[in-house]
Amino acid sequence: KEMKDAIVFVAGLTLCSGFAYAQSDTEKEVTQTILESNTYTNQNLKGRADDYSSKGALEFWSSGGLLQEISPGGRPDDFDAINVTAKNIRVTALVEGQAAVAHYYSEGSLKPKGAPAVGHYLTRVTQVFVKEAGKWRIRSSHWSAVAAGSGTTQTTQATQ
């Protein structure tokens, strides 16, 4: 009986420790921003124009290539089909309420307009977010394909 009680107690502590982590407001808000953006793109077959900072952003794409300079209006992504999910989102607040870094996986399938379909899109994502006019905006992104998946087939262009 004592052994059983000890096992139940340890299992309970282990389970509860998973709930002990409390996210800051920044972590919650950035996570929600990522999920909402992902949902918008899947439903509308294009990215949201207001996802990016008013100063634009710098990105490395999962297709490889050189550093991309993104205008404040965002990337001109249009899809014939897309079903991608953001998974295991972890956000680190750099300055609470002002700046944060998000790490997550992006997985699914997609068919960019004018490009071949990617049946098993699987990338690691690191993004830097800044808060502008009360909303979280992307300032920098790095997308890198996971070995078991594919990145996009987007054409990369050199920037200065």
Coordinates of C-alpha atoms in Angstrom, one line a residue:
K1 CA 0.0 0.0 0.0
E2 CA 2.8 2.5 0.9
M3 CA 4.5 1.8 -2.4
K4 CA 1.3 2.3 -4.4
D5 CA 0.7 5.6 -2.4
A6 CA 4.2 6.7 -3.2
I7 CA 3.8 6.0 -6.9
V8 CA 0.5 7.9 -7.0
F9 CA 2.1 10.8 -5.2
V10 CA 5.1 11.0 -7.5
A11 CA 2.8 10.7 -10.6
G12 CA 0.7 13.5 -9.2
L13 CA 3.7 15.8 -8.6
T14 CA 4.9 15.1 -12.1
L15 CA 1.5 15.9 -13.7
C16 CA 1.2 19.1 -11.6
S17 CA 4.7 20.3 -12.5
G18 CA 3.6 20.5 -16.1
F19 CA 0.9 23.0 -15.1
A20 CA 3.2 25.0 -12.8
Y21 CA 4.6 27.0 -15.7
A22 CA 2.6 30.2 -16.1
Q23 CA 2.9 32.1 -19.3
S24 CA 3.4 35.8 -19.3
D25 CA 1.0 38.1 -21.2
T26 CA 3.6 38.5 -23.9
E27 CA 4.0 34.7 -24.3
K28 CA 0.2 34.3 -24.5
E29 CA -0.3 37.2 -27.0
V30 CA 2.5 36.1 -29.3
T31 CA 1.3 32.5 -29.3
Q32 CA -2.2 33.7 -30.1
T33 CA -0.8 35.9 -32.9
I34 CA 1.0 32.9 -34.5
L35 CA -2.1 30.7 -34.3
E36 CA -4.4 33.4 -35.7
S37 CA -2.0 34.2 -38.6
N38 CA -1.8 30.5 -39.4
T39 CA -5.6 30.1 -39.4
Y40 CA -6.0 33.1 -41.6
T41 CA -3.5 31.8 -44.1
N42 CA -5.1 28.4 -44.3
Q43 CA -8.6 29.9 -44.7
N44 CA -7.7 32.7 -47.2
L45 CA -4.8 31.0 -49.2
K46 CA -2.6 34.0 -48.5
G47 CA -0.7 35.6 -45.6
R48 CA -2.0 38.6 -43.6
A49 CA -0.6 41.9 -44.8
D50 CA -0.4 43.3 -41.3
D51 CA 1.7 40.4 -39.8
Y52 CA 4.9 42.3 -40.4
S53 CA 6.6 45.3 -38.7
S54 CA 6.1 48.8 -40.2
K55 CA 9.9 48.6 -40.6
G56 CA 9.7 45.4 -42.6
A57 CA 11.7 42.2 -41.7
L58 CA 14.6 40.0 -42.6
E59 CA 14.1 36.3 -43.3
F60 CA 15.8 33.1 -44.2
W61 CA 13.4 30.9 -46.0
S62 CA 13.0 27.1 -45.8
S63 CA 13.9 26.8 -49.5
G64 CA 17.4 27.9 -48.6
G65 CA 19.2 30.7 -50.4
L66 CA 20.1 34.2 -49.3
L67 CA 18.7 36.6 -46.8
Q68 CA 15.3 38.1 -47.8
E69 CA 14.3 41.6 -47.1
I70 CA 10.5 41.7 -46.5
S71 CA 8.6 45.0 -47.0
P72 CA 6.2 46.3 -44.3
G73 CA 3.3 45.0 -46.4
G74 CA 4.5 41.4 -45.8
R75 CA 5.4 38.5 -48.1
P76 CA 3.4 38.2 -51.3
D77 CA 2.4 34.6 -50.5
D78 CA -0.5 33.2 -52.5
F79 CA -1.5 29.5 -52.4
D80 CA -3.6 27.2 -54.5
A81 CA -3.9 25.1 -51.4
I82 CA -2.4 25.2 -47.9
N83 CA -3.0 23.2 -44.7
V84 CA -0.2 24.0 -42.3
T85 CA -0.2 23.9 -38.5
A86 CA 2.0 25.6 -36.0
K87 CA 3.1 23.1 -33.3
N88 CA 5.0 23.2 -30.0
I89 CA 5.1 27.0 -29.8
R90 CA 7.5 28.3 -27.2
V91 CA 7.8 32.1 -26.7
T92 CA 10.5 33.9 -24.8
A93 CA 9.7 37.5 -23.8
L94 CA 12.8 39.6 -24.3
V95 CA 11.2 42.8 -23.0
E96 CA 7.7 42.1 -21.5
G97 CA 5.1 43.8 -23.7
Q98 CA 7.6 45.0 -26.3
A99 CA 9.7 42.2 -27.8
A100 CA 9.8 38.4 -28.0
V101 CA 11.2 35.4 -29.8
A102 CA 9.1 32.5 -30.8
H103 CA 10.3 29.0 -31.7
Y104 CA 7.9 26.4 -33.2
Y105 CA 7.4 23.8 -35.9
S106 CA 5.3 24.4 -39.0
E107 CA 3.9 21.2 -40.5
G108 CA 1.5 20.3 -43.2
S109 CA 1.1 20.6 -47.0
L110 CA 1.0 23.5 -49.4
K111 CA 0.9 24.4 -53.0
P112 CA 2.1 28.0 -53.7
K113 CA 0.7 29.6 -56.8
G114 CA 3.0 28.9 -59.7
A115 CA 5.2 26.4 -57.8
P116 CA 5.2 22.7 -57.2
A117 CA 3.2 21.3 -54.3
V118 CA 5.0 20.3 -51.0
G119 CA 3.3 17.2 -49.7
H120 CA 5.1 17.1 -46.3
Y121 CA 6.1 20.6 -45.3
L122 CA 8.0 20.4 -42.0
T123 CA 10.2 23.3 -40.8
R124 CA 11.6 24.8 -37.7
V125 CA 10.7 28.4 -37.2
T126 CA 12.3 31.1 -35.2
Q127 CA 10.6 34.5 -35.3
V128 CA 11.3 37.9 -33.5
F129 CA 8.2 39.9 -32.7
V130 CA 7.8 43.5 -31.7
K131 CA 4.7 45.2 -30.4
E132 CA 3.6 48.1 -32.6
A133 CA 0.4 50.1 -32.2
G134 CA -0.9 47.5 -29.7
K135 CA -0.3 44.4 -32.1
W136 CA 2.6 41.9 -32.3
R137 CA 4.4 42.2 -35.6
I138 CA 7.2 40.0 -37.2
R139 CA 10.6 41.7 -37.4
S140 CA 12.7 38.7 -38.3
S141 CA 12.2 35.0 -39.3
H142 CA 14.3 31.9 -39.9
W143 CA 12.6 28.9 -41.5
S144 CA 14.7 25.7 -41.8
A145 CA 13.5 22.4 -43.1
V146 CA 13.6 19.4 -40.7
A147 CA 15.4 16.4 -42.2
A148 CA 12.1 14.3 -42.5
G149 CA 10.2 17.1 -44.3
S150 CA 10.6 19.6 -47.1
G151 CA 10.8 23.4 -47.1
T152 CA 9.1 25.5 -49.7
T153 CA 10.0 25.8 -53.3
Q154 CA 9.9 29.6 -53.3
T155 CA 12.6 31.4 -55.4
T156 CA 15.0 33.3 -53.3
Q157 CA 16.6 36.6 -54.3
A158 CA 19.7 38.2 -53.2
T159 CA 19.4 41.3 -51.0
Q160 CA 22.0 43.9 -50.1

